[in-house]
GROMACS .gro file of C-alpha atoms in nm:
model
  255
    1THR     CA    1  -7.588  -7.550  -1.939
    2SER     CA    2  -7.366  -7.411  -1.699
    3VAL     CA    3  -6.990  -7.433  -1.790
    4THR     CA    4  -6.773  -7.628  -1.464
    5SER     CA    5  -6.426  -7.551  -1.401
    6ALA     CA    6  -6.181  -7.829  -1.232
    7LYS     CA    7  -5.803  -7.972  -1.246
    8ILE     CA    8  -5.726  -8.305  -1.362
    9GLN     CA    9  -5.404  -8.475  -1.292
   10VAL     CA   10  -5.193  -8.581  -1.618
   11ASN     CA   11  -4.821  -8.623  -1.669
   12GLY     CA   12  -4.740  -8.511  -1.318
   13VAL     CA   13  -4.918  -8.149  -1.348
   14HIS     CA   14  -5.285  -8.020  -1.229
   15LEU     CA   15  -5.439  -7.907  -1.575
   16HIS     CA   16  -5.716  -7.690  -1.565
   17TYR     CA   17  -6.031  -7.712  -1.814
   18GLN     CA   18  -6.379  -7.547  -1.882
   19GLN     CA   19  -6.642  -7.791  -1.949
   20THR     CA   20  -6.990  -7.798  -2.089
   21GLY     CA   21  -7.301  -7.977  -2.254
   22GLU     CA   22  -7.449  -8.301  -2.248
   23GLY     CA   23  -7.408  -8.420  -2.605
   24SER     CA   24  -7.251  -8.753  -2.709
   25HIS     CA   25  -6.963  -8.593  -2.932
   26ALA     CA   26  -6.703  -8.503  -2.743
   27VAL     CA   27  -6.480  -8.188  -2.842
   28LEU     CA   28  -6.176  -8.056  -2.708
   29LEU     CA   29  -6.104  -7.657  -2.749
   30LEU     CA   30  -5.717  -7.582  -2.746
   31PRO     CA   31  -5.596  -7.230  -2.689
   32GLY     CA   32  -5.361  -7.033  -2.872
   33MET     CA   33  -5.010  -6.896  -2.731
   34LEU     CA   34  -5.047  -6.763  -2.316
   35GLY     CA   35  -5.448  -6.866  -2.406
   36SER     CA   36  -5.685  -7.034  -2.185
   37GLY     CA   37  -6.025  -7.153  -2.237
   38GLN     CA   38  -6.135  -6.861  -2.069
   39THR     CA   39  -5.979  -6.614  -2.248
   40ASP     CA   40  -5.968  -6.787  -2.614
   41PHE     CA   41  -6.331  -6.958  -2.653
   42GLY     CA   42  -6.567  -6.740  -2.474
   43PRO     CA   43  -6.834  -6.731  -2.764
   44GLN     CA   44  -6.776  -7.123  -2.857
   45LEU     CA   45  -6.808  -7.231  -2.436
   46LYS     CA   46  -7.143  -7.032  -2.491
   47SER     CA   47  -7.307  -7.104  -2.778
   48LEU     CA   48  -7.166  -7.438  -2.918
   49ASN     CA   49  -7.478  -7.679  -2.963
   50LYS     CA   50  -7.474  -7.807  -2.579
   51GLN     CA   51  -7.720  -8.075  -2.693
   52LEU     CA   52  -7.495  -8.256  -2.969
   53PHE     CA   53  -7.159  -8.146  -2.746
   54THR     CA   54  -7.018  -8.212  -2.452
   55ILE     CA   55  -6.697  -7.926  -2.504
   56VAL     CA   56  -6.402  -7.885  -2.304
   57ALA     CA   57  -6.163  -7.598  -2.322
   58TRP     CA   58  -5.824  -7.680  -2.128
   59ASP     CA   59  -5.538  -7.472  -2.027
   60PRO     CA   60  -5.187  -7.620  -2.143
   61ARG     CA   61  -4.946  -7.633  -1.858
   62GLY     CA   62  -4.819  -7.325  -1.723
   63TYR     CA   63  -5.122  -7.113  -1.913
   64GLY     CA   64  -5.421  -6.961  -1.758
   65GLN     CA   65  -5.514  -7.162  -1.431
   66SER     CA   66  -5.274  -7.459  -1.525
   67ILE     CA   67  -4.994  -7.262  -1.322
   68PRO     CA   68  -4.764  -7.399  -1.142
   69PRO     CA   69  -4.558  -7.503  -1.357
   70SER     CA   70  -4.460  -7.177  -1.510
   71ARG     CA   71  -4.443  -7.249  -1.884
   72ASP     CA   72  -4.145  -7.322  -2.097
   73PHE     CA   73  -4.077  -7.404  -2.423
   74PRO     CA   74  -3.813  -7.727  -2.427
   75PRO     CA   75  -3.788  -7.805  -2.855
   76ASP     CA   76  -4.044  -8.030  -2.778
   77PHE     CA   77  -4.321  -7.846  -2.621
   78PHE     CA   78  -4.562  -7.933  -2.920
   79GLU     CA   79  -4.542  -8.266  -2.827
   80ARG     CA   80  -4.529  -8.224  -2.438
   81ASP     CA   81  -4.914  -8.035  -2.522
   82ALA     CA   82  -5.055  -8.254  -2.749
   83LYS     CA   83  -4.993  -8.598  -2.525
   84ASP     CA   84  -5.109  -8.360  -2.244
   85ALA     CA   85  -5.429  -8.271  -2.426
   86VAL     CA   86  -5.527  -8.614  -2.525
   87ASP     CA   87  -5.445  -8.736  -2.143
   88VAL     CA   88  -5.686  -8.497  -2.006
   89MET     CA   89  -5.983  -8.656  -2.235
   90GLN     CA   90  -5.843  -8.956  -2.146
   91ALA     CA   91  -5.875  -8.941  -1.808
   92LEU     CA   92  -6.201  -8.748  -1.850
   93ASN     CA   93  -6.308  -9.081  -1.984
   94PHE     CA   94  -6.368  -8.998  -2.325
   95LYS     CA   95  -6.323  -9.311  -2.551
   96LYS     CA   96  -6.328  -9.038  -2.875
   97PHE     CA   97  -6.347  -8.686  -2.948
   98SER     CA   98  -6.303  -8.403  -3.204
   99LEU     CA   99  -6.016  -8.137  -3.187
  100LEU     CA  100  -6.088  -7.751  -3.233
  101GLY     CA  101  -5.729  -7.593  -3.231
  102TRP     CA  102  -5.687  -7.203  -3.309
  103SER     CA  103  -5.313  -7.106  -3.367
  104ASP     CA  104  -5.042  -7.311  -3.123
  105GLY     CA  105  -5.366  -7.511  -3.044
  106GLY     CA  106  -5.366  -7.594  -3.382
  107ILE     CA  107  -5.066  -7.686  -3.397
  108THR     CA  108  -5.111  -7.900  -3.083
  109ALA     CA  109  -5.394  -8.030  -3.252
  110LEU     CA  110  -5.264  -8.178  -3.570
  111ILE     CA  111  -4.958  -8.375  -3.397
  112ALA     CA  112  -5.222  -8.487  -3.179
  113ALA     CA  113  -5.442  -8.622  -3.481
  114ALA     CA  114  -5.152  -8.810  -3.647
  115ARG     CA  115  -4.992  -8.953  -3.328
  116TYR     CA  116  -5.307  -9.071  -3.164
  117PRO     CA  117  -5.556  -9.162  -3.488
  118ALA     CA  118  -5.755  -9.413  -3.310
  119LEU     CA  119  -5.835  -9.147  -3.036
  120ILE     CA  120  -5.954  -8.861  -3.288
  121HIS     CA  121  -6.283  -8.843  -3.427
  122LYS     CA  122  -6.284  -8.497  -3.636
  123LEU     CA  123  -6.035  -8.211  -3.649
  124VAL     CA  124  -6.081  -7.808  -3.700
  125VAL     CA  125  -5.780  -7.597  -3.735
  126TRP     CA  126  -5.745  -7.250  -3.789
  127GLY     CA  127  -5.420  -6.978  -3.740
  128ALA     CA  128  -5.195  -7.283  -3.768
  129ASN     CA  129  -4.890  -7.382  -3.944
  130ALA     CA  130  -4.664  -7.649  -3.986
  131SER     CA  131  -4.349  -7.483  -4.085
  132VAL     CA  132  -4.153  -7.205  -3.922
  133THR     CA  133  -4.018  -6.937  -4.252
  134GLN     CA  134  -3.754  -6.675  -4.151
  135GLU     CA  135  -4.082  -6.417  -4.287
  136ASP     CA  136  -4.221  -6.599  -3.947
  137VAL     CA  137  -3.941  -6.551  -3.733
  138ARG     CA  138  -3.998  -6.165  -3.848
  139ILE     CA  139  -4.336  -6.145  -3.729
  140TYR     CA  140  -4.296  -6.336  -3.410
  141ASN     CA  141  -4.007  -6.068  -3.323
  142GLY     CA  142  -4.273  -5.828  -3.425
  143ILE     CA  143  -4.506  -5.934  -3.086
  144ARG     CA  144  -4.236  -6.041  -2.870
  145ASP     CA  145  -4.268  -5.650  -2.684
  146VAL     CA  146  -4.598  -5.664  -2.536
  147SER     CA  147  -4.597  -5.362  -2.431
  148LYS     CA  148  -4.627  -5.232  -2.793
  149TRP     CA  149  -5.001  -5.503  -2.829
  150SER     CA  150  -5.301  -5.297  -2.856
  151GLU     CA  151  -5.512  -5.241  -2.495
  152LYS     CA  152  -5.768  -5.467  -2.622
  153VAL     CA  153  -5.580  -5.769  -2.646
  154LYS     CA  154  -5.347  -5.686  -2.368
  155LYS     CA  155  -5.597  -5.644  -2.105
  156PRO     CA  156  -5.730  -5.992  -2.057
  157LEU     CA  157  -5.374  -6.130  -2.068
  158GLU     CA  158  -5.227  -5.895  -1.825
  159GLU     CA  159  -5.533  -5.980  -1.587
  160MET     CA  160  -5.497  -6.325  -1.589
  161TYR     CA  161  -5.119  -6.353  -1.525
  162GLY     CA  162  -4.988  -6.016  -1.407
  163HIS     CA  163  -4.768  -5.787  -1.628
  164LYS     CA  164  -4.420  -5.985  -1.575
  165TYR     CA  165  -4.518  -6.335  -1.654
  166PHE     CA  166  -4.735  -6.184  -1.951
  167ALA     CA  167  -4.408  -6.040  -2.108
  168THR     CA  168  -4.132  -6.282  -1.996
  169THR     CA  169  -4.351  -6.600  -2.123
  170CYS     CA  170  -4.393  -6.431  -2.455
  171GLU     CA  171  -4.045  -6.324  -2.520
  172ALA     CA  172  -3.976  -6.673  -2.418
  173TRP     CA  173  -4.210  -6.815  -2.691
  174VAL     CA  174  -4.107  -6.603  -2.941
  175ASP     CA  175  -3.770  -6.796  -2.869
  176GLY     CA  176  -3.897  -7.120  -2.866
  177ILE     CA  177  -4.120  -7.122  -3.202
  178SER     CA  178  -3.809  -6.947  -3.353
  179ARG     CA  179  -3.600  -7.206  -3.283
  180PHE     CA  180  -3.821  -7.410  -3.583
  181ALA     CA  181  -3.636  -7.236  -3.828
  182GLU     CA  182  -3.328  -7.374  -3.837
  183LYS     CA  183  -3.464  -7.714  -3.864
  184PRO     CA  184  -3.498  -7.853  -4.194
  185GLY     CA  185  -3.761  -7.717  -4.382
  186GLY     CA  186  -3.808  -7.524  -4.115
  187SER     CA  187  -4.077  -7.772  -4.014
  188ILE     CA  188  -4.251  -7.842  -3.673
  189CYS     CA  189  -4.493  -8.104  -3.795
  190GLN     CA  190  -4.472  -8.109  -4.140
  191GLU     CA  191  -4.375  -8.479  -4.173
  192LEU     CA  192  -4.702  -8.579  -3.952
  193LEU     CA  193  -4.950  -8.443  -4.151
  194PRO     CA  194  -5.010  -8.765  -4.410
  195ASP     CA  195  -5.061  -8.944  -4.098
  196ILE     CA  196  -5.362  -8.747  -4.001
  197LYS     CA  197  -5.646  -8.993  -4.109
  198CYS     CA  198  -5.956  -8.843  -3.954
  199PRO     CA  199  -6.190  -8.563  -4.132
  200THR     CA  200  -6.023  -8.248  -4.114
  201PHE     CA  201  -6.135  -7.864  -4.177
  202ILE     CA  202  -5.888  -7.579  -4.214
  203ILE     CA  203  -6.049  -7.271  -4.136
  204HIS     CA  204  -5.807  -6.914  -4.259
  205GLY     CA  205  -5.859  -6.553  -4.208
  206VAL     CA  206  -5.694  -6.408  -4.542
  207LYS     CA  207  -5.608  -6.087  -4.338
  208ASP     CA  208  -5.441  -6.273  -4.070
  209PRO     CA  209  -5.127  -6.087  -3.986
  210LEU     CA  210  -4.941  -6.339  -3.784
  211VAL     CA  211  -4.949  -6.667  -3.992
  212PRO     CA  212  -4.941  -6.638  -4.387
  213GLN     CA  213  -5.201  -6.812  -4.614
  214PRO     CA  214  -4.981  -7.046  -4.804
  215HIS     CA  215  -4.945  -7.201  -4.415
  216ALA     CA  216  -5.301  -7.293  -4.473
  217GLU     CA  217  -5.260  -7.401  -4.798
  218TYR     CA  218  -4.952  -7.617  -4.696
  219ILE     CA  219  -5.174  -7.811  -4.461
  220HIS     CA  220  -5.452  -7.845  -4.662
  221LYS     CA  221  -5.251  -8.026  -4.910
  222HIS     CA  222  -5.104  -8.205  -4.739
  223ILE     CA  223  -5.395  -8.382  -4.510
  224LYS     CA  224  -5.596  -8.607  -4.759
  225GLY     CA  225  -5.962  -8.540  -4.842
  226SER     CA  226  -5.877  -8.193  -4.590
  227ARG     CA  227  -6.151  -7.874  -4.666
  228LEU     CA  228  -6.012  -7.575  -4.675
  229LEU     CA  229  -6.247  -7.223  -4.584
  230LEU     CA  230  -6.117  -6.899  -4.637
  231MET     CA  231  -6.268  -6.591  -4.447
  232PRO     CA  232  -6.200  -6.264  -4.659
  233GLU     CA  233  -6.261  -6.096  -4.345
  234GLY     CA  234  -6.075  -6.307  -4.150
  235LYS     CA  235  -5.784  -6.195  -3.930
  236HIS     CA  236  -5.622  -6.423  -3.683
  237ASN     CA  237  -5.920  -6.431  -3.421
  238LEU     CA  238  -6.185  -6.503  -3.669
  239HIS     CA  239  -6.331  -6.701  -3.417
  240LEU     CA  240  -6.411  -6.461  -3.206
  241ARG     CA  241  -6.488  -6.192  -3.454
  242PHE     CA  242  -6.708  -6.386  -3.638
  243ALA     CA  243  -6.817  -6.594  -3.392
  244GLU     CA  244  -7.168  -6.697  -3.551
  245ASP     CA  245  -7.016  -6.765  -3.880
  246PHE     CA  246  -6.755  -6.965  -3.709
  247ASN     CA  247  -6.961  -7.177  -3.488
  248ARG     CA  248  -7.218  -7.246  -3.739
  249GLU     CA  249  -6.947  -7.378  -4.040
  250VAL     CA  250  -6.760  -7.592  -3.738
  251GLU     CA  251  -7.114  -7.739  -3.644
  252ASP     CA  252  -7.212  -7.815  -3.972
  253PHE     CA  253  -6.843  -8.008  -4.024
  254LEU     CA  254  -6.880  -8.173  -3.706
  255ARG     CA  255  -7.238  -8.314  -3.709
   0.00000   0.00000   0.00000
């Protein structure tokens, strides 16, 4: 099935999304920092079951092809993304849908599932965290300078954004997310986790250099009835590196 690409207006911005499949179960893919459907979910848009699912991958405001506006990081940027994401799906006339969130998109998905329980069918998150520790801040500062990134990770983002936007947005993200470390317990959305009532599947790469394992364990512990899968060889991008295994696990959970 082909992938269609379009923009839809919500909350005063025109947001880009890709859509494929004709299944009755709608699924929204939520990308990570600086991510877009195109850069973050190639194997999912291509290979998730098109008969079972209708798959939508969105570009959050200021990312991918959802520019303008330029990306910024006010204190409520995750909450803003969660509302945008849900409003995109409602504008596309999906009454109920599941969320697959990676990294920042995982945080957004956790907030959306807690805030809009009547709309969310099932939830899958990986590479996500509900709080920011001093150790996390140290890790984030390690990726602040994009010139030090590996060529493989850097190239598609430079092609999409141009070097200047890519570099300044990454720096702004580090500052924006690090601010959570100053809040009580470093919380981003810890207090919302008990409000998540839908079936939840947490996947974590044991070798993830960006998100230490205790984050996944914390989320698992605080979402009642959730399931945690550890992938021994998985890193942060486990859904790309081990796409076949990942897609199979997710499809089984969503069925």
